[in-house]
Amino acid sequence: VQLQASGGGLVQAGGSLRLSCAASGRTASTDVVGWFRQAPGKEREFVAAITWSLGRTNYADSVKGRFTISRDNAKNTVYLQSNSLKPEDTAVYYCAAKKGMVTSLSNYNYWGQGTLVTVSS
């Protein structure tokens, strides 16, 4: 499974961005696609995840109400709509995929390259 993340950029606080994660290869071997982020000097953290089949979602508390994850199965693409962005959302955002449950934050075994989101104050 190959994952290609895109859509990052520079945005002012309060602005919005939509990140995309295009999956290819044996996507049928995965159940869940998640977004993670890593800010400079910090550990990677979970942001949101969604199941391919029923669209079940899971969000980190820090983004609930501001970010929305969705998927387009026909395009094998998962989106992360990020609204009301804050400077603390600045990070490299990665998408990842796994077989398993959307509520589990672990066992992601396919990773894409990151896309940088910078939120200026």
Coordinates of C-alpha atoms in Angstrom, one line a residue:
V1 CA 0.0 0.0 0.0
Q2 CA 1.3 3.4 -1.0
L3 CA 0.1 6.6 0.6
Q4 CA 0.6 10.1 -0.8
A5 CA -0.3 13.1 1.4
S6 CA -0.8 16.6 0.0
G7 CA -2.5 19.9 0.7
G8 CA -0.2 21.4 3.3
G9 CA 0.8 25.0 3.2
L10 CA 1.0 28.3 5.1
V11 CA -2.2 29.7 6.5
Q12 CA -3.1 32.4 9.0
A13 CA -4.7 31.5 12.4
G14 CA -8.4 31.0 11.9
G15 CA -7.9 29.8 8.4
S16 CA -8.6 26.4 6.8
L17 CA -6.8 23.8 4.8
R18 CA -7.8 20.5 3.3
L19 CA -5.3 17.7 3.3
S20 CA -5.6 14.7 1.0
C21 CA -4.2 11.2 1.3
A22 CA -4.3 9.2 -1.9
A23 CA -3.9 5.4 -1.4
S24 CA -2.8 3.0 -4.0
G25 CA -1.8 -0.7 -4.2
R26 CA -3.5 -3.3 -2.1
T27 CA -5.8 -0.9 -0.3
A28 CA -8.2 -3.7 0.3
S29 CA -5.8 -5.1 2.9
T30 CA -6.4 -2.1 5.1
D31 CA -9.5 -1.1 7.2
V32 CA -8.5 2.3 8.5
V33 CA -6.7 5.4 7.4
G34 CA -5.4 7.8 10.0
W35 CA -3.8 11.2 10.2
F36 CA -1.0 11.9 12.5
R37 CA 1.2 15.0 13.0
Q38 CA 4.6 15.9 14.4
A39 CA 5.5 19.4 15.5
P40 CA 9.2 20.4 15.8
G41 CA 10.7 19.0 19.0
K42 CA 7.6 17.0 19.8
E43 CA 6.5 13.4 19.5
R44 CA 4.2 12.3 16.7
E45 CA 0.5 12.4 17.8
F46 CA -2.7 11.0 16.5
V47 CA -5.1 13.4 14.9
A48 CA -8.0 11.5 13.3
A49 CA -8.9 8.2 11.6
I50 CA -11.7 6.8 9.5
T51 CA -12.7 3.3 8.3
W52 CA -13.0 2.7 4.5
S53 CA -16.2 0.6 4.9
L54 CA -18.6 2.4 7.1
G55 CA -16.8 5.7 7.5
R56 CA -16.5 5.4 11.3
T57 CA -14.3 8.1 12.7
N58 CA -12.1 8.8 15.7
Y59 CA -10.7 12.2 16.7
A60 CA -8.1 13.5 19.1
D61 CA -9.7 15.8 21.6
S62 CA -7.4 18.7 20.5
V63 CA -9.1 18.8 17.0
K64 CA -12.7 17.8 17.8
G65 CA -15.1 20.3 16.4
R66 CA -12.4 21.9 14.1
F67 CA -11.2 19.0 11.9
T68 CA -13.3 16.6 9.9
I69 CA -12.0 13.4 8.3
S70 CA -13.8 11.9 5.3
R71 CA -13.1 9.5 2.5
D72 CA -14.0 9.0 -1.1
N73 CA -13.8 5.2 -1.7
A74 CA -14.1 5.6 -5.5
K75 CA -10.9 7.7 -5.5
N76 CA -9.2 5.8 -2.6
T77 CA -8.6 9.1 -1.0
V78 CA -9.0 10.3 2.6
Y79 CA -9.4 14.0 3.4
L80 CA -8.7 16.0 6.5
Q81 CA -10.6 19.3 6.5
S82 CA -8.9 21.5 9.0
N83 CA -10.8 24.7 10.1
S84 CA -10.2 27.3 12.8
L85 CA -6.5 26.5 12.6
K86 CA -4.3 27.6 15.5
P87 CA -0.5 28.2 15.6
E88 CA -0.2 25.0 17.7
D89 CA -1.6 23.0 14.8
T90 CA 1.7 23.7 13.0
A91 CA 3.3 20.3 12.2
V92 CA 4.2 17.8 9.5
Y93 CA 1.0 15.8 8.9
Y94 CA 1.3 12.2 7.9
C95 CA -1.3 9.7 6.7
A96 CA -1.1 6.1 7.6
A97 CA -3.1 2.9 7.1
K98 CA -3.7 -0.4 8.8
K99 CA -5.9 -3.3 9.2
G100 CA -7.7 -3.1 12.5
M101 CA -10.0 -0.9 14.6
V102 CA -10.5 2.9 14.2
T103 CA -10.5 3.3 17.9
S104 CA -7.0 1.8 18.3
L105 CA -4.2 4.4 17.8
S106 CA -1.5 1.7 17.2
N107 CA -0.4 -0.8 14.6
Y108 CA -0.4 1.5 11.6
N109 CA 2.0 -0.3 9.2
Y110 CA 1.7 1.8 6.0
W111 CA 2.9 5.4 6.1
G112 CA 3.0 8.2 3.6
Q113 CA 5.4 11.1 3.4
G114 CA 4.4 14.1 5.3
T115 CA 2.9 17.4 4.3
L116 CA 3.8 20.6 6.2
V117 CA 1.1 22.7 7.7
T118 CA 2.3 26.1 9.1
V119 CA -0.2 28.3 10.9
S120 CA 0.9 31.9 11.5
S121 CA -0.4 34.0 14.4

